[in-house]
């Protein structure tokens, strides 16, 4: 290869120039916008920020693990979404920096140096002759263009004149405004996202707190700066308490966000519809400025937040603030029938006495009002707090339901076994009338995604569970079971071998029933004999349990029941429900049942506190976007050139008009200008 060929070969472009070219290209920006649209679609269709169990139930463990890698449960704050937003800001900024100067120069330019002969190549042009000399014609044409809203500039070329005019140059600003708006909106969104908090964890070694500890015990590494430009935190304040710290979720833990003021909850108010849904809730608070010590009172409610010192406090929700509970712990296994008095606090864990297994109890909630649907034959399903809040923030209209009943206060708790397994329980303070029998409802479920299943315990004549629990304990006592079986056989079989056979049958049935309920009897029988055996076993078990009930009453010093007395039918109904409860008791996944007997409610208000300067930036971006779209679609740039040259004591005119988008309106505007030039020239023309 010759030296000349080597010298003339193009040098390779620097890598940085290629990267800048890619980032500033339209195809790259459009690709980013497509990704953002797809992510926004996912965030709209898929409910965000739900519990992990809810997503596992919806997608299964395998797909949950796959989707969790992409953080689609909180897509708008995922790392990849924030990176796409950042790249879009960079790409659009480069595009603006590269093209805006050229557009601004073109806006200021009149293009008066265009050659007169080149105007003949324009589609919209007209040639005219006039008796006016070039100087006079130039002045008249300029006045005409000015009257039609054009700005113009004149270039003299010897005896000829080039009049260059334009209007609608602000159309170019539309492109600039629209692109700048994208940058501004994305910057505002990034500023109000989790990015500022994540940057502090990355750059300033902030460590989210993952364990339970008091706020005063949180180290400095778990606290954000009071000058944090943007945050969104939650604050739970019980009645009569105060707080000046918000809780910011960060990964698997939380960070503390100091506030410039203290918020004290003086009183939390809540009103209800007759359906049991809250119609309104609000908080009377006292705000104390930490810098000046000044304080003032304010009421915060839904859609009426508090704005102070650049921080907005929203009435987000409500919760329990640590209500104290009085309960009875009834044993459900063994021969003991006496309850143990226990106390608990909502939001805290406790431990049952060793005599009841020493189980850990997590008291999760107290509901003072429970209006439940009792008309569908199913057990009540307590409404989640989120649905309570939705009743206030959304529509509270509900179809009429005659099955709604206020079933009184209830307590929710979790029993945690030695193996770490836990079940959720829901128990009502008062018995509920079901099939004309007052019954205590002991609800249980494995997770929040499942409905409650209820153990229905009939209430005795004193409105308690005491008699049922005595019967349950007697059923677990082999000696009392044998006595009940013997009394049943004596009442229902003649003396001799038949009575002994009846006794053995009743004895075995009670033993199996105590261990496994009716399922134990069915499973032990051949399939073709199950119905026959069940038809024989059920009456035998019910009558044997009636004898066992009398034995239990005698042991408690109470008289035997009179089968012919005025309360005989009520006693039989109670017995039928007790048999059903005892049949399902083996499936109850706990050895103890907690019965709420009293409480002292403490309300708490949940506030969302936010400093969001990005909101104002986004508003500015939206304004720029509106201006940009309006400028691009409703402002059209039009340019006119009129070349005037001497001809036979007068002048010859060659006029041309152009625009970026040729529409019917532009054609009409050109025709009006052409006709005006004809009248002004007063001579023949050669219109094309």
XYZ file of C-alpha atoms in Angstrom:
688
model
C 0.000 0.000 0.000
C 1.354 3.417 -0.940
C 2.112 6.140 1.570
C -0.493 8.373 -0.114
C -3.184 5.706 0.310
C -2.361 5.323 3.978
C -2.493 9.062 4.482
C -5.893 9.338 2.805
C -7.568 6.482 4.727
C -10.085 7.705 7.349
C -8.951 7.512 10.973
C -11.130 5.470 13.348
C -13.613 7.432 15.488
C -12.942 7.569 19.218
C -15.063 5.216 21.323
C -16.376 8.137 23.365
C -17.751 9.801 20.231
C -19.589 6.600 19.287
C -21.067 6.346 22.784
C -22.234 9.966 22.706
C -23.678 9.401 19.241
C -25.626 6.363 20.499
C -26.883 8.048 23.667
C -28.048 11.092 21.761
C -29.726 9.172 18.927
C -33.468 9.037 18.465
C -33.556 5.237 18.196
C -31.928 4.910 21.614
C -34.408 7.331 23.203
C -37.360 5.547 21.597
C -36.066 2.188 22.856
C -35.889 3.592 26.384
C -39.413 4.981 26.093
C -40.665 1.548 25.015
C -39.072 -0.034 28.106
C -40.635 2.630 30.331
C -44.058 2.035 28.751
C -43.774 -1.724 29.338
C -42.673 -1.167 32.944
C -45.530 1.286 33.512
C -47.959 -1.270 32.113
C -46.653 -3.877 34.564
C -46.881 -1.410 37.449
C -50.463 -0.541 36.496
C -51.775 -4.086 36.004
C -49.886 -5.751 38.874
C -50.680 -4.375 42.356
C -47.510 -2.921 43.818
C -45.940 -3.177 47.283
C -48.016 -6.145 48.448
C -46.758 -8.791 50.847
C -44.531 -11.534 49.467
C -47.066 -14.189 50.479
C -49.699 -12.572 48.269
C -47.415 -12.825 45.219
C -46.393 -16.401 46.083
C -50.057 -17.393 46.241
C -50.713 -15.672 42.908
C -47.722 -16.889 40.868
C -46.325 -19.835 42.806
C -42.868 -20.159 44.393
C -40.969 -20.721 41.121
C -42.279 -17.728 39.177
C -42.189 -15.588 42.301
C -38.440 -16.245 42.556
C -38.004 -15.417 38.842
C -40.048 -12.204 38.925
C -38.464 -11.168 42.199
C -35.121 -10.863 40.424
C -36.634 -8.007 38.399
C -38.373 -6.390 41.397
C -41.675 -6.123 39.547
C -43.450 -5.902 42.936
C -42.141 -2.320 43.233
C -41.235 -1.668 39.619
C -41.124 2.140 39.830
C -38.331 1.998 42.409
C -36.435 -0.954 40.950
C -32.807 -0.421 40.023
C -33.336 -1.171 36.340
C -36.274 1.228 36.038
C -34.306 4.035 37.692
C -31.373 3.320 35.364
C -33.641 3.512 32.325
C -34.983 6.838 33.590
C -31.432 8.095 34.109
C -30.359 7.010 30.617
C -33.441 8.678 29.143
C -32.465 11.917 30.890
C -28.930 11.652 29.486
C -30.131 10.740 25.991
C -32.700 13.522 25.774
C -30.273 16.059 27.262
C -27.649 15.198 24.626
C -30.294 15.502 21.934
C -31.282 18.949 23.179
C -27.670 20.105 23.488
C -26.881 18.952 19.957
C -29.959 20.274 18.183
C -31.235 23.236 20.193
C -28.423 25.650 19.121
C -29.068 24.852 15.463
C -32.808 25.331 15.913
C -32.312 28.640 17.699
C -29.991 29.873 14.953
C -32.508 28.811 12.348
C -35.278 30.652 14.240
C -33.252 33.886 14.128
C -32.266 33.446 10.498
C -34.336 35.034 7.679
C -32.414 33.130 4.973
C -32.164 36.296 2.974
C -29.115 35.038 1.119
C -31.081 32.540 -0.911
C -30.505 32.978 -4.656
C -33.361 34.610 -6.479
C -33.225 32.167 -9.357
C -33.665 29.225 -6.958
C -37.155 30.468 -6.047
C -38.408 29.037 -9.329
C -37.927 25.561 -7.845
C -40.587 26.205 -5.167
C -44.025 24.720 -5.647
C -45.887 27.804 -4.409
C -44.523 30.702 -6.449
C -45.772 33.548 -8.581
C -44.051 35.931 -11.030
C -45.397 39.480 -11.388
C -44.598 42.676 -13.291
C -45.092 46.132 -11.810
C -44.678 49.771 -12.794
C -43.192 50.495 -9.374
C -39.430 50.993 -9.207
C -37.528 48.409 -7.127
C -37.033 50.749 -4.141
C -40.705 51.666 -3.993
C -41.802 48.056 -4.662
C -39.561 46.792 -1.840
C -41.149 49.219 0.624
C -44.686 48.320 -0.472
C -44.032 44.580 -0.313
C -42.490 44.984 3.163
C -45.551 46.897 4.392
C -47.838 44.191 2.994
C -45.919 41.407 4.700
C -45.847 43.287 7.991
C -49.621 43.761 7.799
C -50.015 39.983 7.440
C -47.932 39.295 10.538
C -44.567 38.586 8.918
C -41.227 39.917 10.043
C -38.877 40.578 7.166
C -35.382 41.567 6.237
C -34.138 43.103 2.939
C -30.918 42.174 1.163
C -29.738 44.476 -1.608
C -27.851 42.936 -4.497
C -26.996 45.769 -6.864
C -30.261 47.066 -8.262
C -32.175 43.978 -7.079
C -33.807 43.473 -3.723
C -34.452 40.219 -1.832
C -37.244 40.538 0.750
C -37.068 37.544 3.161
C -39.954 37.221 5.627
C -41.059 34.674 8.203
C -43.628 34.045 10.936
C -44.382 31.126 13.245
C -40.714 30.588 14.118
C -41.810 29.672 17.644
C -42.681 26.292 16.144
C -39.046 25.333 16.707
C -39.428 26.135 20.393
C -42.031 23.377 20.541
C -39.405 20.728 19.786
C -37.087 22.202 22.395
C -39.812 22.525 25.029
C -41.062 18.960 24.446
C -37.586 17.454 24.807
C -36.716 19.607 27.803
C -40.064 18.609 29.356
C -39.088 14.924 29.170
C -35.812 15.711 30.943
C -37.529 17.825 33.614
C -40.301 15.271 34.281
C -37.800 12.411 34.548
C -35.597 14.440 36.887
C -38.616 15.231 39.061
C -39.596 11.569 39.097
C -36.058 10.492 40.013
C -35.891 13.096 42.765
C -39.132 11.809 44.328
C -38.200 8.143 43.921
C -36.111 6.024 46.271
C -32.967 7.142 44.444
C -31.949 9.852 46.982
C -32.259 7.334 49.835
C -30.353 4.678 47.915
C -27.583 7.126 47.085
C -27.191 7.858 50.787
C -26.949 4.148 51.572
C -24.332 3.726 48.831
C -22.282 6.883 49.344
C -22.626 7.563 53.081
C -22.641 3.984 54.394
C -26.207 4.030 55.703
C -27.317 0.613 56.910
C -31.046 -0.239 57.084
C -32.198 -1.585 60.439
C -33.551 -5.123 60.138
C -34.129 -6.082 63.784
C -36.565 -4.834 66.411
C -35.201 -2.011 68.530
C -36.262 1.251 70.098
C -35.877 4.430 68.078
C -33.410 5.741 70.661
C -31.269 2.634 70.139
C -30.943 3.027 66.355
C -27.325 3.913 65.482
C -26.335 6.864 63.315
C -25.856 4.549 60.356
C -29.584 3.819 60.453
C -30.617 7.478 60.369
C -30.959 9.668 57.294
C -29.956 13.299 57.210
C -32.492 15.870 58.384
C -31.599 17.797 55.191
C -32.592 14.858 53.014
C -33.983 16.570 49.868
C -36.623 13.949 49.192
C -38.243 11.141 51.160
C -41.519 9.323 51.703
C -41.955 7.819 55.158
C -44.630 6.441 57.471
C -45.328 7.441 61.051
C -47.576 5.639 63.544
C -48.621 7.829 66.486
C -50.882 6.437 69.258
C -53.386 8.628 71.089
C -51.611 11.015 73.440
C -48.153 10.189 72.030
C -45.833 12.182 69.792
C -43.113 11.528 67.258
C -40.603 13.467 65.181
C -39.221 10.544 63.181
C -40.545 8.875 60.045
C -39.872 5.286 58.993
C -38.496 4.863 55.468
C -38.574 1.389 53.915
C -35.160 0.461 52.503
C -34.654 -3.016 51.080
C -35.323 -5.615 53.758
C -35.099 -3.052 56.581
C -35.944 0.517 57.481
C -34.165 3.838 57.952
C -35.180 6.651 60.286
C -35.935 10.053 58.795
C -35.768 12.968 61.289
C -38.429 15.634 60.763
C -38.136 19.377 61.450
C -41.127 19.213 63.804
C -42.856 17.019 66.359
C -46.333 15.668 65.709
C -48.489 14.876 68.757
C -51.799 13.023 68.322
C -54.325 14.586 70.672
C -57.332 12.565 69.497
C -58.121 10.177 66.688
C -61.703 10.260 65.379
C -63.427 7.643 63.266
C -67.025 7.485 62.018
C -68.733 4.417 60.572
C -71.428 3.610 58.042
C -74.145 1.169 59.085
C -72.233 -1.441 57.056
C -69.367 -1.204 59.528
C -67.081 0.535 57.042
C -65.450 3.800 58.189
C -67.103 6.851 56.665
C -64.353 9.216 57.803
C -61.299 9.300 60.009
C -59.215 12.274 61.090
C -56.574 13.270 63.606
C -56.384 16.276 65.908
C -52.663 17.011 66.224
C -50.319 19.534 67.748
C -47.317 20.507 65.619
C -44.213 21.814 67.423
C -41.353 23.342 65.445
C -38.079 21.877 66.712
C -36.094 24.957 65.691
C -38.283 27.705 67.161
C -40.392 25.832 69.715
C -43.566 27.336 68.267
C -46.615 25.075 68.164
C -50.093 25.082 66.672
C -53.091 22.747 66.454
C -54.405 21.283 63.239
C -56.823 18.576 62.072
C -55.473 16.214 59.423
C -57.883 14.078 57.441
C -58.119 12.274 54.146
C -57.544 14.674 51.216
C -56.728 17.515 53.636
C -53.015 17.096 54.477
C -50.788 19.315 56.597
C -48.065 21.327 54.820
C -45.278 22.654 57.024
C -41.552 23.346 56.592
C -41.503 21.709 53.163
C -42.994 18.474 54.524
C -46.495 17.216 53.743
C -48.291 15.029 56.282
C -51.115 12.890 54.888
C -53.766 10.996 56.853
C -52.875 7.605 55.441
C -54.576 5.003 57.603
C -55.228 3.959 61.175
C -54.142 1.114 63.382
C -54.067 -0.119 66.920
C -51.778 1.830 69.191
C -51.153 -0.912 71.750
C -54.543 -1.788 73.223
C -54.419 -3.910 76.372
C -56.306 -7.218 76.293
C -57.760 -9.497 78.956
C -58.261 -13.074 77.815
C -59.049 -16.566 79.010
C -56.869 -19.370 77.714
C -58.969 -22.546 77.422
C -57.104 -25.855 77.066
C -58.278 -27.929 74.091
C -56.291 -31.065 74.889
C -56.126 -33.216 78.000
C -58.408 -33.483 81.012
C -58.110 -29.872 82.209
C -61.184 -27.675 81.762
C -60.351 -24.565 83.770
C -59.224 -21.467 81.839
C -56.136 -19.449 82.702
C -56.359 -15.661 82.846
C -53.796 -14.014 80.562
C -53.115 -10.426 79.501
C -51.642 -9.103 76.285
C -50.926 -5.976 74.291
C -51.728 -5.563 70.615
C -48.560 -5.348 68.579
C -46.475 -7.283 71.082
C -45.687 -10.905 71.709
C -46.436 -12.818 74.901
C -45.992 -16.332 76.180
C -48.625 -18.638 77.605
C -48.032 -20.407 80.940
C -46.054 -23.633 80.879
C -49.225 -25.552 81.800
C -50.606 -24.569 78.385
C -47.492 -25.461 76.454
C -45.622 -22.163 76.807
C -46.608 -21.108 73.274
C -45.614 -17.687 71.949
C -48.624 -15.481 71.201
C -48.400 -12.533 68.816
C -51.393 -10.243 69.391
C -51.924 -8.714 65.946
C -55.185 -6.782 66.150
C -58.279 -5.642 67.984
C -61.506 -4.735 66.205
C -64.121 -2.945 68.279
C -66.823 -2.969 65.588
C -67.372 -5.927 63.277
C -70.320 -5.737 60.901
C -70.187 -9.092 59.149
C -72.219 -10.825 56.461
C -74.035 -13.589 58.326
C -76.622 -14.271 55.628
C -74.633 -16.627 53.414
C -74.294 -19.473 55.921
C -70.545 -18.950 56.133
C -68.506 -17.702 59.031
C -67.659 -13.986 59.187
C -64.554 -12.821 57.348
C -63.012 -9.774 59.060
C -62.304 -6.929 56.655
C -58.673 -6.024 56.130
C -57.471 -2.577 57.226
C -56.693 -1.712 53.601
C -60.359 -2.240 52.695
C -61.385 -0.070 55.633
C -59.187 2.729 54.302
C -60.495 2.204 50.763
C -64.016 2.761 52.055
C -63.005 6.301 52.963
C -60.672 7.153 50.094
C -62.924 5.522 47.481
C -66.593 4.846 47.043
C -68.440 3.540 50.092
C -71.501 2.539 48.101
C -72.416 -1.075 48.743
C -75.354 -3.160 47.569
C -77.988 -3.731 50.217
C -77.319 -6.813 52.276
C -79.864 -7.904 54.854
C -77.402 -10.428 56.287
C -75.147 -7.763 57.816
C -74.877 -7.894 61.603
C -72.673 -6.266 64.189
C -71.100 -9.228 65.948
C -69.139 -7.134 68.435
C -65.431 -6.806 69.226
C -62.883 -9.362 68.101
C -59.216 -10.110 68.661
C -56.690 -11.449 66.160
C -53.572 -13.306 67.235
C -50.959 -15.761 66.030
C -49.809 -18.838 67.927
C -46.204 -19.747 67.178
C -45.127 -23.291 67.954
C -41.703 -24.543 68.970
C -41.023 -25.434 65.311
C -41.671 -21.839 64.241
C -44.919 -22.702 62.475
C -47.737 -20.220 63.060
C -51.462 -19.988 62.418
C -53.688 -16.929 62.516
C -56.718 -16.887 64.803
C -59.753 -14.637 65.056
C -62.099 -14.791 68.060
C -65.147 -12.700 68.931
C -65.923 -11.403 72.397
C -69.651 -12.174 72.261
C -71.468 -15.285 71.064
C -73.165 -15.021 67.678
C -76.656 -16.353 66.979
C -76.395 -19.096 64.348
C -79.398 -21.335 63.687
C -81.047 -19.863 66.805
C -78.169 -21.059 68.987
C -75.653 -18.614 70.513
C -72.194 -19.790 69.552
C -68.659 -18.591 70.071
C -66.705 -18.448 66.817
C -63.073 -19.539 66.943
C -61.590 -18.724 63.531
C -58.320 -20.031 62.141
C -56.429 -19.783 58.870
C -52.952 -20.691 57.677
C -52.169 -17.368 55.949
C -53.710 -13.998 55.173
C -54.605 -15.149 51.652
C -57.037 -17.767 52.991
C -60.498 -17.310 54.504
C -61.111 -18.103 58.147
C -62.461 -21.543 59.091
C -64.547 -21.519 62.261
C -64.902 -23.841 65.191
C -68.420 -23.129 66.479
C -68.635 -23.588 70.244
C -72.193 -23.397 71.666
C -72.667 -21.079 74.613
C -74.158 -22.482 77.802
C -77.006 -21.027 79.836
C -74.658 -18.452 81.394
C -73.371 -17.328 77.961
C -69.936 -18.894 78.417
C -67.872 -21.739 76.950
C -67.456 -23.394 80.363
C -69.902 -26.277 79.856
C -68.532 -27.152 76.417
C -64.982 -27.126 77.772
C -66.020 -29.436 80.634
C -67.564 -31.801 78.104
C -64.410 -31.664 75.977
C -62.224 -32.444 79.004
C -64.521 -35.307 79.990
C -64.227 -36.726 76.465
C -60.446 -36.816 76.894
C -60.832 -38.726 80.204
C -60.879 -42.479 79.483
C -62.583 -43.266 82.799
C -65.460 -40.843 82.218
C -65.832 -42.094 78.642
C -66.219 -45.634 79.928
C -68.828 -44.513 82.483
C -70.777 -42.669 79.785
C -70.615 -45.698 77.462
C -71.799 -47.949 80.308
C -74.743 -45.675 81.110
C -75.660 -45.500 77.432
C -75.642 -49.309 77.148
C -77.726 -49.710 80.278
C -80.368 -47.327 78.931
C -80.516 -48.733 75.420
C -79.804 -52.493 75.584
C -81.188 -55.383 77.663
C -79.017 -56.989 80.305
C -76.688 -59.674 79.166
C -74.505 -60.121 76.162
C -76.238 -57.428 74.087
C -75.622 -54.796 76.749
C -71.951 -55.718 76.917
C -71.671 -55.576 73.129
C -73.410 -52.183 73.142
C -71.010 -50.973 75.827
C -67.957 -52.074 73.846
C -69.287 -50.459 70.683
C -70.026 -47.164 72.438
C -66.699 -47.252 74.236
C -64.732 -47.760 71.010
C -66.767 -45.139 69.146
C -66.171 -42.517 71.851
C -62.448 -43.294 71.914
C -62.164 -42.908 68.133
C -64.403 -39.834 68.132
C -62.283 -38.147 70.834
C -59.133 -38.697 68.793
C -60.255 -38.122 65.185
C -63.896 -37.050 65.160
C -66.317 -38.623 62.702
C -63.514 -38.878 60.135
C -61.824 -41.519 62.280
C -64.959 -43.657 62.281
C -65.481 -43.292 58.528
C -61.841 -43.981 57.615
C -61.785 -47.201 59.673
C -64.835 -48.644 57.894
C -64.910 -50.354 54.472
C -66.129 -47.969 51.759
C -69.334 -49.901 51.099
C -70.193 -49.988 54.824
C -69.448 -46.378 55.753
C -72.942 -44.991 55.366
C -74.487 -47.827 57.375
C -71.882 -47.532 60.136
C -72.225 -43.752 60.274
C -76.017 -43.972 60.557
C -75.543 -46.246 63.561
C -72.554 -44.455 65.126
C -73.827 -40.873 65.072
C -76.904 -41.427 67.308
C -74.860 -43.677 69.579
C -72.133 -41.054 69.989
C -74.648 -38.250 70.542
C -76.513 -40.207 73.230
C -73.242 -41.285 74.844
C -72.083 -37.668 74.895
C -75.366 -36.718 76.558
C -74.517 -39.170 79.334
C -70.987 -37.769 79.437
C -72.421 -34.259 79.767
C -74.425 -35.337 82.826
C -71.292 -36.846 84.346
C -69.380 -33.625 83.717
C -72.154 -31.552 85.255
C -72.205 -33.810 88.298
C -68.456 -33.382 88.676
C -68.964 -29.577 88.612
C -71.734 -29.799 91.223
C -74.516 -29.014 88.764
C -77.796 -30.994 88.458
C -78.446 -33.413 85.640
C -80.520 -32.227 82.716
C -84.234 -32.997 82.657
C -85.083 -34.536 79.245
C -88.746 -33.600 79.753
C -88.248 -30.155 81.283
C -89.073 -26.754 79.777
C -85.506 -26.350 78.519
C -85.298 -29.806 76.974
C -85.400 -28.602 73.369
C -82.740 -25.954 74.025
C -80.555 -28.599 75.664
C -80.957 -30.888 72.663
C -79.998 -28.056 70.278
C -76.967 -27.291 72.405
C -75.990 -30.945 72.360
C -76.277 -31.210 68.586
C -73.999 -28.197 68.107
C -71.585 -29.486 70.749
C -71.288 -32.809 68.909
C -70.464 -30.970 65.668
C -67.894 -28.802 67.464
C -66.239 -31.827 69.071
C -66.199 -33.576 65.677
C -64.199 -30.715 64.125
C -62.008 -30.077 67.182
C -59.280 -32.555 66.076
C -58.716 -30.365 62.997
C -58.214 -27.232 65.113
C -54.435 -26.617 64.869
C -53.871 -25.463 68.449
C -53.965 -26.955 71.905
C -55.418 -23.796 73.416
C -58.087 -21.227 72.517
C -57.896 -17.622 73.670
C -61.207 -15.965 74.512
C -61.361 -12.182 74.662
C -63.024 -11.076 77.898
C -62.118 -7.385 78.089
C -59.933 -4.688 76.564
C -58.841 -1.077 76.784
C -58.571 0.331 73.282
C -55.748 2.634 72.247
C -56.204 4.169 68.791
C -53.265 5.104 66.575
C -53.101 7.214 63.464
C -50.882 6.273 60.542
C -49.451 9.277 58.716
C -47.476 9.409 55.506
C -44.888 12.173 55.642
C -43.214 13.254 52.435
C -40.823 15.860 51.178
C -41.304 15.862 47.422
C -39.682 18.789 45.618
C -39.852 16.710 42.478
C -43.599 17.337 42.380
C -43.054 21.015 41.543
C -40.426 20.058 38.983
C -42.849 17.622 37.361
C -45.508 20.351 37.209
C -43.022 22.617 35.430
C -42.198 19.778 33.060
C -45.882 19.229 32.321
C -46.289 22.943 31.557
C -43.311 22.808 29.186
C -44.767 19.703 27.559
C -48.118 21.423 26.984
C -46.366 24.462 25.522
C -44.187 22.242 23.372
C -47.051 20.168 22.004
C -49.107 23.310 21.373
C -46.201 24.964 19.560
C -45.486 21.922 17.400
C -49.068 21.218 16.376
C -50.689 24.653 16.322
C -47.880 26.977 15.269
C -46.676 26.603 11.681
C -43.546 28.260 10.399
C -44.067 30.043 7.064
C -41.361 31.716 5.033
C -41.788 34.101 2.097
C -39.201 35.417 -0.356
C -39.880 38.179 -2.867
C -37.088 38.865 -5.372
C -37.530 42.322 -6.924
C -35.345 43.355 -9.873
C -35.533 46.279 -12.366
C -37.435 45.752 -15.622
C -38.364 48.360 -18.349
C -38.658 51.297 -15.935
C -40.579 49.216 -13.452
C -39.800 45.970 -11.654
C -40.222 42.219 -11.974
C -41.239 40.216 -8.900
C -40.627 36.564 -8.195
C -42.347 35.476 -4.938
C -42.271 32.056 -3.252
C -43.779 30.710 -0.072
C -43.007 27.530 1.865
C -43.813 25.788 5.146
C -42.894 22.598 6.982
C -46.371 21.058 6.583
C -48.478 21.774 3.537
C -52.139 21.828 4.514
C -55.324 23.328 3.115
C -54.887 26.278 5.455
C -51.433 26.908 4.032
C -52.767 26.751 0.470
C -55.432 29.308 1.352
C -52.871 31.541 3.023
C -50.641 31.359 -0.037
C -53.569 32.264 -2.285
C -54.382 35.301 -0.110
C -50.766 36.453 -0.248
C -50.600 35.878 -3.999
C -53.772 37.886 -4.605
C -52.502 40.693 -2.382
C -49.221 40.819 -4.355
C -51.179 40.916 -7.609
C -53.217 43.878 -6.450
C -50.098 45.611 -5.179
C -48.119 45.091 -8.403
C -50.938 46.137 -10.724
C -49.334 44.208 -13.577
C -49.673 40.835 -15.328
C -48.422 37.720 -13.630
C -47.203 34.243 -14.435
C -48.622 32.108 -11.631
C -47.477 28.546 -11.322
